[in-house]
Structures are given as structure tokens and as C-alpha cells.
mmCIF file with all atom_site columns, C-alpha atoms and ligand atoms in Angstrom:
data_model
loop_
_atom_site.group_PDB
_atom_site.id
_atom_site.type_symbol
_atom_site.label_atom_id
_atom_site.label_alt_id
_atom_site.label_comp_id
_atom_site.label_asym_id
_atom_site.label_entity_id
_atom_site.label_seq_id
_atom_site.pdbx_PDB_ins_code
_atom_site.Cartn_x
_atom_site.Cartn_y
_atom_site.Cartn_z
_atom_site.occupancy
_atom_site.B_iso_or_equiv
_atom_site.pdbx_formal_charge
_atom_site.auth_seq_id
_atom_site.auth_comp_id
_atom_site.auth_asym_id
_atom_site.auth_atom_id
_atom_site.pdbx_PDB_model_num
ATOM   1   C CA  . MET A 1 1   ? -4.408  0.102  31.051 1.00 85.00 ? 1   MET A CA  1
ATOM   2   C CA  . MET A 1 2   ? -4.573  -0.631 27.366 1.00 98.00 ? 2   MET A CA  1
ATOM   3   C CA  . ARG A 1 3   ? -2.158  -2.373 25.060 1.00 98.00 ? 3   ARG A CA  1
ATOM   4   C CA  . ARG A 1 4   ? -1.373  -0.613 21.806 1.00 98.00 ? 4   ARG A CA  1
ATOM   5   C CA  . LEU A 1 5   ? -1.667  -3.865 19.854 1.00 98.00 ? 5   LEU A CA  1
ATOM   6   C CA  . ASP A 1 6   ? -5.235  -4.336 21.156 1.00 98.00 ? 6   ASP A CA  1
ATOM   7   C CA  . ALA A 1 7   ? -6.046  -0.731 20.260 1.00 98.00 ? 7   ALA A CA  1
ATOM   8   C CA  . LEU A 1 8   ? -4.715  -1.241 16.723 1.00 98.00 ? 8   LEU A CA  1
ATOM   9   C CA  . ASN A 1 9   ? -6.633  -4.486 16.357 1.00 98.00 ? 9   ASN A CA  1
ATOM   10  C CA  . ALA A 1 10  ? -9.868  -2.824 17.467 1.00 98.00 ? 10  ALA A CA  1
ATOM   11  C CA  . ILE A 1 11  ? -9.775  -0.148 14.770 1.00 98.00 ? 11  ILE A CA  1
ATOM   12  C CA  . TYR A 1 12  ? -7.920  -2.035 12.033 1.00 98.00 ? 12  TYR A CA  1
ATOM   13  C CA  . PRO A 1 13  ? -11.045 -2.633 9.876  1.00 98.00 ? 13  PRO A CA  1
ATOM   14  C CA  . ARG A 1 14  ? -11.602 1.145  9.716  1.00 98.00 ? 14  ARG A CA  1
ATOM   15  C CA  . LEU A 1 15  ? -8.239  1.714  8.041  1.00 98.00 ? 15  LEU A CA  1
ATOM   16  C CA  . ASP A 1 16  ? -9.184  0.106  4.719  1.00 96.00 ? 16  ASP A CA  1
ATOM   17  C CA  . ASP A 1 17  ? -9.991  3.347  2.891  1.00 94.00 ? 17  ASP A CA  1
ATOM   18  C CA  . ALA A 1 18  ? -7.779  5.649  4.907  1.00 98.00 ? 18  ALA A CA  1
ATOM   19  C CA  . ILE A 1 19  ? -4.208  6.773  4.288  1.00 98.00 ? 19  ILE A CA  1
ATOM   20  C CA  . VAL A 1 20  ? -2.116  5.631  7.250  1.00 99.00 ? 20  VAL A CA  1
ATOM   21  C CA  . VAL A 1 21  ? 1.291   6.971  8.337  1.00 98.00 ? 21  VAL A CA  1
ATOM   22  C CA  . THR A 1 22  ? 3.084   5.552  11.378 1.00 98.00 ? 22  THR A CA  1
ATOM   23  C CA  . ILE A 1 23  ? 6.301   6.325  13.178 1.00 98.00 ? 23  ILE A CA  1
ATOM   24  C CA  . MET A 1 24  ? 9.089   3.746  13.087 1.00 96.00 ? 24  MET A CA  1
ATOM   25  C CA  . GLY A 1 25  ? 9.732   1.005  15.584 1.00 96.00 ? 25  GLY A CA  1
ATOM   26  C CA  . ALA A 1 26  ? 7.238   -0.806 17.753 1.00 97.00 ? 26  ALA A CA  1
ATOM   27  C CA  . VAL A 1 27  ? 3.979   0.599  16.384 1.00 98.00 ? 27  VAL A CA  1
ATOM   28  C CA  . ALA A 1 28  ? 5.056   -0.017 12.783 1.00 98.00 ? 28  ALA A CA  1
ATOM   29  C CA  . ALA A 1 29  ? 5.922   -3.628 13.577 1.00 97.00 ? 29  ALA A CA  1
ATOM   30  C CA  . GLU A 1 30  ? 2.657   -4.114 15.472 1.00 98.00 ? 30  GLU A CA  1
ATOM   31  C CA  . LEU A 1 31  ? 0.522   -2.746 12.642 1.00 98.00 ? 31  LEU A CA  1
ATOM   32  C CA  . GLN A 1 32  ? 2.397   -4.957 10.164 1.00 97.00 ? 32  GLN A CA  1
ATOM   33  C CA  . SER A 1 33  ? 1.843   -7.960 12.440 1.00 97.00 ? 33  SER A CA  1
ATOM   34  C CA  . ILE A 1 34  ? -1.912  -7.429 12.057 1.00 97.00 ? 34  ILE A CA  1
ATOM   35  C CA  . GLY A 1 35  ? -1.565  -7.038 8.300  1.00 97.00 ? 35  GLY A CA  1
ATOM   36  C CA  . HIS A 1 36  ? 0.205   -4.662 5.942  1.00 98.00 ? 36  HIS A CA  1
ATOM   37  C CA  . LYS A 1 37  ? -1.799  -2.790 3.309  1.00 98.00 ? 37  LYS A CA  1
ATOM   38  C CA  . PRO A 1 38  ? -0.555  -0.680 0.374  1.00 98.00 ? 38  PRO A CA  1
ATOM   39  C CA  . ASN A 1 39  ? -2.165  2.413  1.928  1.00 98.00 ? 39  ASN A CA  1
ATOM   40  C CA  . PHE A 1 40  ? 0.094   2.147  5.017  1.00 98.00 ? 40  PHE A CA  1
ATOM   41  C CA  . PHE A 1 41  ? 3.433   3.979  5.221  1.00 98.00 ? 41  PHE A CA  1
ATOM   42  C CA  . TYR A 1 42  ? 5.894   3.458  8.072  1.00 98.00 ? 42  TYR A CA  1
ATOM   43  C CA  . LEU A 1 43  ? 8.079   6.557  8.344  1.00 97.00 ? 43  LEU A CA  1
ATOM   44  C CA  . GLN A 1 44  ? 11.555  5.276  9.139  1.00 94.00 ? 44  GLN A CA  1
ATOM   45  C CA  . HIS A 1 45  ? 14.394  7.385  10.534 1.00 91.00 ? 45  HIS A CA  1
ATOM   46  C CA  . ALA A 1 46  ? 12.632  10.774 10.451 1.00 94.00 ? 46  ALA A CA  1
ATOM   47  C CA  . MET A 1 47  ? 11.646  10.582 14.106 1.00 95.00 ? 47  MET A CA  1
ATOM   48  C CA  . GLY A 1 48  ? 8.859   12.966 15.048 1.00 95.00 ? 48  GLY A CA  1
ATOM   49  C CA  . LEU A 1 49  ? 7.734   13.807 11.544 1.00 98.00 ? 49  LEU A CA  1
ATOM   50  C CA  . ALA A 1 50  ? 4.876   11.349 10.931 1.00 98.00 ? 50  ALA A CA  1
ATOM   51  C CA  . SER A 1 51  ? 2.275   14.007 11.786 1.00 98.00 ? 51  SER A CA  1
ATOM   52  C CA  . SER A 1 52  ? 4.002   16.501 9.456  1.00 98.00 ? 52  SER A CA  1
ATOM   53  C CA  . MET A 1 53  ? 3.942   13.974 6.635  1.00 98.00 ? 53  MET A CA  1
ATOM   54  C CA  . GLY A 1 54  ? 0.293   13.206 7.438  1.00 98.00 ? 54  GLY A CA  1
ATOM   55  C CA  . LEU A 1 55  ? -0.466  16.937 7.293  1.00 98.00 ? 55  LEU A CA  1
ATOM   56  C CA  . GLY A 1 56  ? 1.012   17.250 3.815  1.00 98.00 ? 56  GLY A CA  1
ATOM   57  C CA  . ILE A 1 57  ? -0.925  14.253 2.548  1.00 98.00 ? 57  ILE A CA  1
ATOM   58  C CA  . ALA A 1 58  ? -4.167  15.423 4.181  1.00 98.00 ? 58  ALA A CA  1
ATOM   59  C CA  . LEU A 1 59  ? -3.878  18.827 2.489  1.00 98.00 ? 59  LEU A CA  1
ATOM   60  C CA  . ALA A 1 60  ? -3.039  17.254 -0.868 1.00 98.00 ? 60  ALA A CA  1
ATOM   61  C CA  . LYS A 1 61  ? -5.882  14.732 -0.653 1.00 98.00 ? 61  LYS A CA  1
ATOM   62  C CA  . PRO A 1 62  ? -8.749  16.486 1.136  1.00 98.00 ? 62  PRO A CA  1
ATOM   63  C CA  . ASP A 1 63  ? -11.278 13.814 0.134  1.00 97.00 ? 63  ASP A CA  1
ATOM   64  C CA  . ARG A 1 64  ? -9.449  10.974 1.890  1.00 98.00 ? 64  ARG A CA  1
ATOM   65  C CA  . GLN A 1 65  ? -9.212  10.329 5.592  1.00 98.00 ? 65  GLN A CA  1
ATOM   66  C CA  . VAL A 1 66  ? -5.619  10.371 6.876  1.00 99.00 ? 66  VAL A CA  1
ATOM   67  C CA  . VAL A 1 67  ? -4.654  8.592  10.093 1.00 99.00 ? 67  VAL A CA  1
ATOM   68  C CA  . VAL A 1 68  ? -1.290  9.115  11.810 1.00 99.00 ? 68  VAL A CA  1
ATOM   69  C CA  . PHE A 1 69  ? -0.038  6.726  14.486 1.00 98.00 ? 69  PHE A CA  1
ATOM   70  C CA  . ASP A 1 70  ? 2.526   8.670  16.506 1.00 98.00 ? 70  ASP A CA  1
ATOM   71  C CA  . GLY A 1 71  ? 4.406   8.119  19.765 1.00 98.00 ? 71  GLY A CA  1
ATOM   72  C CA  . ASP A 1 72  ? 5.020   10.357 22.773 1.00 98.00 ? 72  ASP A CA  1
ATOM   73  C CA  . GLY A 1 73  ? 8.801   10.352 22.295 1.00 98.00 ? 73  GLY A CA  1
ATOM   74  C CA  . SER A 1 74  ? 8.362   11.131 18.619 1.00 98.00 ? 74  SER A CA  1
ATOM   75  C CA  . ILE A 1 75  ? 5.898   14.008 18.968 1.00 98.00 ? 75  ILE A CA  1
ATOM   76  C CA  . LEU A 1 76  ? 7.965   15.451 21.822 1.00 98.00 ? 76  LEU A CA  1
ATOM   77  C CA  . MET A 1 77  ? 10.681  15.983 19.185 1.00 97.00 ? 77  MET A CA  1
ATOM   78  C CA  . ASN A 1 78  ? 8.239   17.900 16.975 1.00 97.00 ? 78  ASN A CA  1
ATOM   79  C CA  . LEU A 1 79  ? 6.006   19.928 19.303 1.00 98.00 ? 79  LEU A CA  1
ATOM   80  C CA  . GLY A 1 80  ? 6.094   22.805 16.830 1.00 98.00 ? 80  GLY A CA  1
ATOM   81  C CA  . GLY A 1 81  ? 4.341   20.430 14.455 1.00 98.00 ? 81  GLY A CA  1
ATOM   82  C CA  . PHE A 1 82  ? 1.188   20.883 16.530 1.00 98.00 ? 82  PHE A CA  1
ATOM   83  C CA  . THR A 1 83  ? 1.158   24.593 15.702 1.00 98.00 ? 83  THR A CA  1
ATOM   84  C CA  . THR A 1 84  ? 1.467   23.859 11.978 1.00 98.00 ? 84  THR A CA  1
ATOM   85  C CA  . LEU A 1 85  ? -1.249  21.194 12.175 1.00 98.00 ? 85  LEU A CA  1
ATOM   86  C CA  . ALA A 1 86  ? -3.476  23.707 13.954 1.00 98.00 ? 86  ALA A CA  1
ATOM   87  C CA  . ARG A 1 87  ? -2.705  26.481 11.463 1.00 98.00 ? 87  ARG A CA  1
ATOM   88  C CA  . TYR A 1 88  ? -3.865  24.389 8.500  1.00 98.00 ? 88  TYR A CA  1
ATOM   89  C CA  . ARG A 1 89  ? -6.286  22.189 10.545 1.00 98.00 ? 89  ARG A CA  1
ATOM   90  C CA  . PRO A 1 90  ? -7.172  19.683 7.835  1.00 98.00 ? 90  PRO A CA  1
ATOM   91  C CA  . ARG A 1 91  ? -10.613 18.220 8.479  1.00 98.00 ? 91  ARG A CA  1
ATOM   92  C CA  . ASN A 1 92  ? -9.513  14.806 7.276  1.00 98.00 ? 92  ASN A CA  1
ATOM   93  C CA  . LEU A 1 93  ? -6.659  14.116 9.705  1.00 98.00 ? 93  LEU A CA  1
ATOM   94  C CA  . VAL A 1 94  ? -6.893  11.952 12.811 1.00 99.00 ? 94  VAL A CA  1
ATOM   95  C CA  . HIS A 1 95  ? -3.664  12.101 14.803 1.00 99.00 ? 95  HIS A CA  1
ATOM   96  C CA  . VAL A 1 96  ? -3.306  9.263  17.321 1.00 99.00 ? 96  VAL A CA  1
ATOM   97  C CA  . VAL A 1 97  ? -0.442  9.532  19.808 1.00 99.00 ? 97  VAL A CA  1
ATOM   98  C CA  . PHE A 1 98  ? 0.204   6.237  21.575 1.00 98.00 ? 98  PHE A CA  1
ATOM   99  C CA  . ASP A 1 99  ? 1.629   7.503  24.855 1.00 98.00 ? 99  ASP A CA  1
ATOM   100 C CA  . ASN A 1 100 ? 3.548   4.766  26.673 1.00 98.00 ? 100 ASN A CA  1
ATOM   101 C CA  . GLU A 1 101 ? 5.583   7.400  28.542 1.00 98.00 ? 101 GLU A CA  1
ATOM   102 C CA  . SER A 1 102 ? 8.789   5.927  27.146 1.00 98.00 ? 102 SER A CA  1
ATOM   103 C CA  . LEU A 1 103 ? 11.110  5.560  24.181 1.00 98.00 ? 103 LEU A CA  1
ATOM   104 C CA  . LEU A 1 104 ? 10.183  1.901  24.018 1.00 97.00 ? 104 LEU A CA  1
ATOM   105 C CA  . SER A 1 105 ? 11.792  1.153  20.669 1.00 95.00 ? 105 SER A CA  1
ATOM   106 C CA  . VAL A 1 106 ? 15.245  2.135  21.905 1.00 95.00 ? 106 VAL A CA  1
ATOM   107 C CA  . GLY A 1 107 ? 15.116  0.505  25.323 1.00 94.00 ? 107 GLY A CA  1
ATOM   108 C CA  . GLY A 1 108 ? 12.410  2.258  27.313 1.00 95.00 ? 108 GLY A CA  1
ATOM   109 C CA  . PHE A 1 109 ? 13.977  5.509  28.519 1.00 96.00 ? 109 PHE A CA  1
ATOM   110 C CA  . PRO A 1 110 ? 11.154  7.509  30.201 1.00 98.00 ? 110 PRO A CA  1
ATOM   111 C CA  . THR A 1 111 ? 9.854   10.596 28.351 1.00 98.00 ? 111 THR A CA  1
ATOM   112 C CA  . ALA A 1 112 ? 8.451   13.865 29.698 1.00 98.00 ? 112 ALA A CA  1
ATOM   113 C CA  . THR A 1 113 ? 4.918   12.463 29.716 1.00 98.00 ? 113 THR A CA  1
ATOM   114 C CA  . SER A 1 114 ? 6.090   10.180 32.562 1.00 98.00 ? 114 SER A CA  1
ATOM   115 C CA  . THR A 1 115 ? 6.766   13.305 34.608 1.00 98.00 ? 115 THR A CA  1
ATOM   116 C CA  . GLY A 1 116 ? 3.468   15.027 33.861 1.00 97.00 ? 116 GLY A CA  1
ATOM   117 C CA  . SER A 1 117 ? 3.645   16.699 30.458 1.00 98.00 ? 117 SER A CA  1
ATOM   118 C CA  . ASP A 1 118 ? 0.171   16.568 28.903 1.00 98.00 ? 118 ASP A CA  1
ATOM   119 C CA  . LEU A 1 119 ? 0.278   16.096 25.144 1.00 98.00 ? 119 LEU A CA  1
ATOM   120 C CA  . ALA A 1 120 ? -3.456  16.666 24.608 1.00 98.00 ? 120 ALA A CA  1
ATOM   121 C CA  . GLY A 1 121 ? -3.131  19.908 26.596 1.00 98.00 ? 121 GLY A CA  1
ATOM   122 C CA  . ILE A 1 122 ? -0.161  20.972 24.464 1.00 98.00 ? 122 ILE A CA  1
ATOM   123 C CA  . ALA A 1 123 ? -2.085  20.147 21.275 1.00 98.00 ? 123 ALA A CA  1
ATOM   124 C CA  . ALA A 1 124 ? -5.113  22.131 22.467 1.00 98.00 ? 124 ALA A CA  1
ATOM   125 C CA  . ALA A 1 125 ? -2.963  25.103 23.438 1.00 98.00 ? 125 ALA A CA  1
ATOM   126 C CA  . ALA A 1 126 ? -1.373  24.988 19.989 1.00 98.00 ? 126 ALA A CA  1
ATOM   127 C CA  . GLY A 1 127 ? -4.846  25.311 18.493 1.00 98.00 ? 127 GLY A CA  1
ATOM   128 C CA  . VAL A 1 128 ? -5.801  21.754 17.545 1.00 98.00 ? 128 VAL A CA  1
ATOM   129 C CA  . PRO A 1 129 ? -9.619  22.014 17.607 1.00 98.00 ? 129 PRO A CA  1
ATOM   130 C CA  . ARG A 1 130 ? -10.440 18.505 18.954 1.00 98.00 ? 130 ARG A CA  1
ATOM   131 C CA  . THR A 1 131 ? -8.237  16.781 21.509 1.00 98.00 ? 131 THR A CA  1
ATOM   132 C CA  . ARG A 1 132 ? -8.940  13.752 23.639 1.00 98.00 ? 132 ARG A CA  1
ATOM   133 C CA  . THR A 1 133 ? -7.051  11.605 26.135 1.00 98.00 ? 133 THR A CA  1
ATOM   134 C CA  . VAL A 1 134 ? -8.198  8.003  26.471 1.00 98.00 ? 134 VAL A CA  1
ATOM   135 C CA  . ARG A 1 135 ? -7.044  5.326  28.877 1.00 98.00 ? 135 ARG A CA  1
ATOM   136 C CA  . ASP A 1 136 ? -8.946  2.180  27.938 1.00 98.00 ? 136 ASP A CA  1
ATOM   137 C CA  . LEU A 1 137 ? -9.928  0.221  24.873 1.00 98.00 ? 137 LEU A CA  1
ATOM   138 C CA  . ASP A 1 138 ? -13.596 1.220  24.897 1.00 98.00 ? 138 ASP A CA  1
ATOM   139 C CA  . GLY A 1 139 ? -12.675 4.875  25.178 1.00 98.00 ? 139 GLY A CA  1
ATOM   140 C CA  . PHE A 1 140 ? -10.160 4.571  22.384 1.00 98.00 ? 140 PHE A CA  1
ATOM   141 C CA  . THR A 1 141 ? -12.505 2.754  20.017 1.00 98.00 ? 141 THR A CA  1
ATOM   142 C CA  . THR A 1 142 ? -15.301 5.244  20.671 1.00 98.00 ? 142 THR A CA  1
ATOM   143 C CA  . GLU A 1 143 ? -13.118 8.324  20.291 1.00 98.00 ? 143 GLU A CA  1
ATOM   144 C CA  . PHE A 1 144 ? -11.378 6.998  17.185 1.00 98.00 ? 144 PHE A CA  1
ATOM   145 C CA  . GLY A 1 145 ? -14.747 6.337  15.518 1.00 98.00 ? 145 GLY A CA  1
ATOM   146 C CA  . ALA A 1 146 ? -15.995 9.782  16.526 1.00 98.00 ? 146 ALA A CA  1
ATOM   147 C CA  . ALA A 1 147 ? -12.847 11.436 15.197 1.00 98.00 ? 147 ALA A CA  1
ATOM   148 C CA  . MET A 1 148 ? -13.164 9.644  11.853 1.00 98.00 ? 148 MET A CA  1
ATOM   149 C CA  . ARG A 1 149 ? -16.712 11.025 11.543 1.00 98.00 ? 149 ARG A CA  1
ATOM   150 C CA  . ALA A 1 150 ? -16.052 14.467 13.030 1.00 98.00 ? 150 ALA A CA  1
ATOM   151 C CA  . GLY A 1 151 ? -14.694 16.236 9.966  1.00 97.00 ? 151 GLY A CA  1
ATOM   152 C CA  . GLU A 1 152 ? -12.346 18.160 12.261 1.00 98.00 ? 152 GLU A CA  1
ATOM   153 C CA  . LEU A 1 153 ? -8.634  17.841 12.978 1.00 98.00 ? 153 LEU A CA  1
ATOM   154 C CA  . THR A 1 154 ? -8.362  15.613 16.057 1.00 99.00 ? 154 THR A CA  1
ATOM   155 C CA  . THR A 1 155 ? -5.473  14.541 18.258 1.00 99.00 ? 155 THR A CA  1
ATOM   156 C CA  . ILE A 1 156 ? -6.200  11.487 20.414 1.00 99.00 ? 156 ILE A CA  1
ATOM   157 C CA  . VAL A 1 157 ? -3.640  10.738 23.114 1.00 99.00 ? 157 VAL A CA  1
ATOM   158 C CA  . ALA A 1 158 ? -4.041  7.055  23.969 1.00 99.00 ? 158 ALA A CA  1
ATOM   159 C CA  . LYS A 1 159 ? -2.314  6.067  27.184 1.00 98.00 ? 159 LYS A CA  1
ATOM   160 C CA  . VAL A 1 160 ? -0.894  2.576  26.601 1.00 98.00 ? 160 VAL A CA  1
ATOM   161 C CA  . GLU A 1 161 ? 1.319   0.072  28.353 1.00 98.00 ? 161 GLU A CA  1
ATOM   162 C CA  . ALA A 1 162 ? 5.037   0.231  27.588 1.00 98.00 ? 162 ALA A CA  1
ATOM   163 C CA  . ILE A 1 163 ? 5.136   -3.127 25.866 1.00 97.00 ? 163 ILE A CA  1
ATOM   164 C CA  . GLY A 1 164 ? 5.772   -3.975 22.262 1.00 95.00 ? 164 GLY A CA  1
ATOM   165 C CA  . PRO A 1 165 ? 6.720   -6.757 19.900 1.00 95.00 ? 165 PRO A CA  1
ATOM   166 C CA  . SER A 1 166 ? 9.825   -8.875 20.468 1.00 90.00 ? 166 SER A CA  1
ATOM   167 C CA  . GLY A 1 167 ? 11.486  -7.433 17.340 1.00 90.00 ? 167 GLY A CA  1
ATOM   168 C CA  . TYR A 1 168 ? 11.078  -4.355 15.175 1.00 89.00 ? 168 TYR A CA  1
ATOM   169 C CA  . VAL A 1 169 ? 12.616  -5.523 11.917 1.00 87.00 ? 169 VAL A CA  1
ATOM   170 C CA  . THR A 1 170 ? 10.005  -6.674 9.428  1.00 90.00 ? 170 THR A CA  1
ATOM   171 C CA  . ASP A 1 171 ? 10.332  -8.141 5.961  1.00 91.00 ? 171 ASP A CA  1
ATOM   172 C CA  . LEU A 1 172 ? 9.033   -4.968 4.310  1.00 96.00 ? 172 LEU A CA  1
ATOM   173 C CA  . ALA A 1 173 ? 11.909  -2.787 3.119  1.00 95.00 ? 173 ALA A CA  1
ATOM   174 C CA  . LEU A 1 174 ? 11.638  1.011  3.295  1.00 95.00 ? 174 LEU A CA  1
ATOM   175 C CA  . LEU A 1 175 ? 12.039  1.504  -0.458 1.00 97.00 ? 175 LEU A CA  1
ATOM   176 C CA  . GLU A 1 176 ? 9.465   -1.156 -1.303 1.00 98.00 ? 176 GLU A CA  1
ATOM   177 C CA  . ASN A 1 177 ? 6.999   0.477  1.094  1.00 98.00 ? 177 ASN A CA  1
ATOM   178 C CA  . ARG A 1 178 ? 7.795   3.919  -0.337 1.00 97.00 ? 178 ARG A CA  1
ATOM   179 C CA  . PHE A 1 179 ? 7.166   2.981  -3.982 1.00 98.00 ? 179 PHE A CA  1
ATOM   180 C CA  . GLU A 1 180 ? 4.061   0.956  -3.206 1.00 98.00 ? 180 GLU A CA  1
ATOM   181 C CA  . PHE A 1 181 ? 2.570   3.741  -1.064 1.00 98.00 ? 181 PHE A CA  1
ATOM   182 C CA  . GLN A 1 182 ? 3.387   6.425  -3.636 1.00 98.00 ? 182 GLN A CA  1
ATOM   183 C CA  . LYS A 1 183 ? 1.680   4.355  -6.331 1.00 98.00 ? 183 LYS A CA  1
ATOM   184 C CA  . TRP A 1 184 ? -1.386  3.804  -4.139 1.00 98.00 ? 184 TRP A CA  1
ATOM   185 C CA  . LEU A 1 185 ? -1.628  7.560  -3.471 1.00 98.00 ? 185 LEU A CA  1
ATOM   186 C CA  . ARG A 1 186 ? -1.466  8.312  -7.192 1.00 97.00 ? 186 ARG A CA  1
ATOM   187 C CA  . GLN A 1 187 ? -4.173  5.773  -7.970 1.00 97.00 ? 187 GLN A CA  1
ATOM   188 C CA  . HIS A 1 188 ? -6.636  6.737  -5.206 1.00 95.00 ? 188 HIS A CA  1
HETATM 189 C C1  . LIG B 2 .   ? 16.385  11.937 15.236 1.00 92.64 ? 1   LIG B C1  1
HETATM 190 C C2  . LIG B 2 .   ? 16.326  10.580 15.828 1.00 92.64 ? 1   LIG B C2  1
HETATM 191 N N1  . LIG B 2 .   ? 16.690  10.381 17.111 1.00 92.64 ? 1   LIG B N1  1
HETATM 192 C C3  . LIG B 2 .   ? 16.610  9.157  17.651 1.00 92.64 ? 1   LIG B C3  1
HETATM 193 C C4  . LIG B 2 .   ? 16.210  8.091  16.921 1.00 92.64 ? 1   LIG B C4  1
HETATM 194 C C5  . LIG B 2 .   ? 16.180  6.712  17.533 1.00 92.64 ? 1   LIG B C5  1
HETATM 195 N N2  . LIG B 2 .   ? 14.817  6.300  17.865 1.00 92.64 ? 1   LIG B N2  1
HETATM 196 C C6  . LIG B 2 .   ? 14.130  5.477  17.054 1.00 92.64 ? 1   LIG B C6  1
HETATM 197 S S1  . LIG B 2 .   ? 12.629  5.073  17.652 1.00 92.64 ? 1   LIG B S1  1
HETATM 198 C C7  . LIG B 2 .   ? 12.887  5.968  19.050 1.00 92.64 ? 1   LIG B C7  1
HETATM 199 C C8  . LIG B 2 .   ? 11.861  6.017  20.163 1.00 92.64 ? 1   LIG B C8  1
HETATM 200 C C9  . LIG B 2 .   ? 10.479  6.378  19.711 1.00 92.64 ? 1   LIG B C9  1
HETATM 201 O O1  . LIG B 2 .   ? 9.732   6.618  20.872 1.00 92.64 ? 1   LIG B O1  1
HETATM 202 P P1  . LIG B 2 .   ? 8.163   6.806  20.831 1.00 92.64 ? 1   LIG B P1  1
HETATM 203 O O2  . LIG B 2 .   ? 7.785   7.742  19.773 1.00 92.64 ? 1   LIG B O2  1
HETATM 204 O O3  . LIG B 2 .   ? 7.736   7.138  22.218 1.00 92.64 ? 1   LIG B O3  1
HETATM 205 O O4  . LIG B 2 .   ? 7.612   5.370  20.402 1.00 92.64 ? 1   LIG B O4  1
HETATM 206 P P2  . LIG B 2 .   ? 7.779   3.965  21.128 1.00 92.64 ? 1   LIG B P2  1
HETATM 207 O O5  . LIG B 2 .   ? 9.100   3.438  20.689 1.00 92.64 ? 1   LIG B O5  1
HETATM 208 O O6  . LIG B 2 .   ? 7.697   4.186  22.612 1.00 92.64 ? 1   LIG B O6  1
HETATM 209 O O7  . LIG B 2 .   ? 6.665   3.150  20.590 1.00 92.64 ? 1   LIG B O7  1
HETATM 210 C C10 . LIG B 2 .   ? 14.150  6.583  19.019 1.00 92.64 ? 1   LIG B C10 1
HETATM 211 C C11 . LIG B 2 .   ? 14.720  7.425  20.094 1.00 92.64 ? 1   LIG B C11 1
HETATM 212 C C12 . LIG B 2 .   ? 15.845  8.319  15.578 1.00 92.64 ? 1   LIG B C12 1
HETATM 213 N N3  . LIG B 2 .   ? 15.406  7.338  14.800 1.00 92.64 ? 1   LIG B N3  1
HETATM 214 N N4  . LIG B 2 .   ? 15.920  9.563  15.059 1.00 92.64 ? 1   LIG B N4  1
#
């Protein structure tokens, strides 16, 4: 099995020129632990909507690659979002769902993927043109690179261990992140 932090580390250098949106909680803290950049936005509170925000940005900025780091619990709250992603199918959006089969950030309650629900299958049935499920670091790195080059909306479901950082509070405040990110988007 793969750790999400190792997966993030492996692809981190490829995020330099991309626009990155993450869900709140563990993945946001892990990405910040590797190194925050002004082109990264950590969507607090609005659980499930990182892919919807990524969709809006991808449509508004078709010449920039957008990467969304989502979670299984989060996307399970916004399954209809897959149908909207598929309807507009931006070619510049790579949607990564880190599937640890749990709501790790609020204590680890198991989600529906722990009882067999297949998020890549749901995405494909909604009409997402490229979907992949990966279970190890090599597979993730390869598929992420391929998705960044594909020029086609891709959802990658990365099965990861249900482990995260010891704390989720970072020293970057939501408003600071919001203004910095907005400014970066205007300038790039
Ligand atoms: C509408 C709403 N419900 C619940 C929460 C509380 N909440 C914050 S993070 C989280 C779990 C996220 O789970 P997942 O997307 O699987 O990511 P993980 O924490 O496992 O990395 C929950 C339930 C919230 N922020 N908003």
C-alpha cells in the first residue's frame, strides 16, 4: 500500500506551474509540510467541493494545468460533481482522489469505499473520459505524469493508507491563502 505523503512527494516538482486545489484536513497539511506555494489553495469547510472549484478554474484558465487533490469522503458528498465535470470535461484538469476508505481527518470513520463502492467506476459511468485506479507509488507516479500530458479530463483514484499528519492546523490562515491565491491567478 502507498502513503499519501509519499505520493505527494513523488509528484511535488510537477506542481510548480499548475494550479492546485486540495480538500481540507490531512492532505492540505501534508502538502503544506512538503512546501506551500502561492499557486496552492486549500479549500476549507466546503467539504466535497474541491473538484467543483477546480472545474471552474480549469474552464476559466484553459491554458493552465489544474490539479485537484480530493478525498473519498469528500467526493462521496459530491458525486453529482462527477457529472458536471464530465459535461464540461476540461482538458486541463487532473482530479486525484486519495482513497483511504475513511474520514481520516475527523477520526477515521469508514466510508463507502471500504464496503466496495468504486469511485473510478462511478466517475467513468458519469462520463469522465479517463479514469484510473492505482495502488502503489510507481503506478501513481506513472499515471499522474500521463494524465498531466494527456490533454483529457482524468480522475485518478489512488488507494492509500489511512494515516496522516499528527495535526491538521497549519500556520497559513484561510484568508491569507485566499488573497495570495487570487492574486497569483490574476497574474498568471
Ligand atoms: C459539510 C461538512 N461535513 C463535515 C465536515 C467535517 N469534515 C472535515 S474533513 C472530513 C473528512 C474528510 O474525509 P476525506 O475526504 O476522506 O479525507 P481524509 O480526511 O480521509 O483525508 C469531515 C467529515 C465538513 N468540514 N463539512
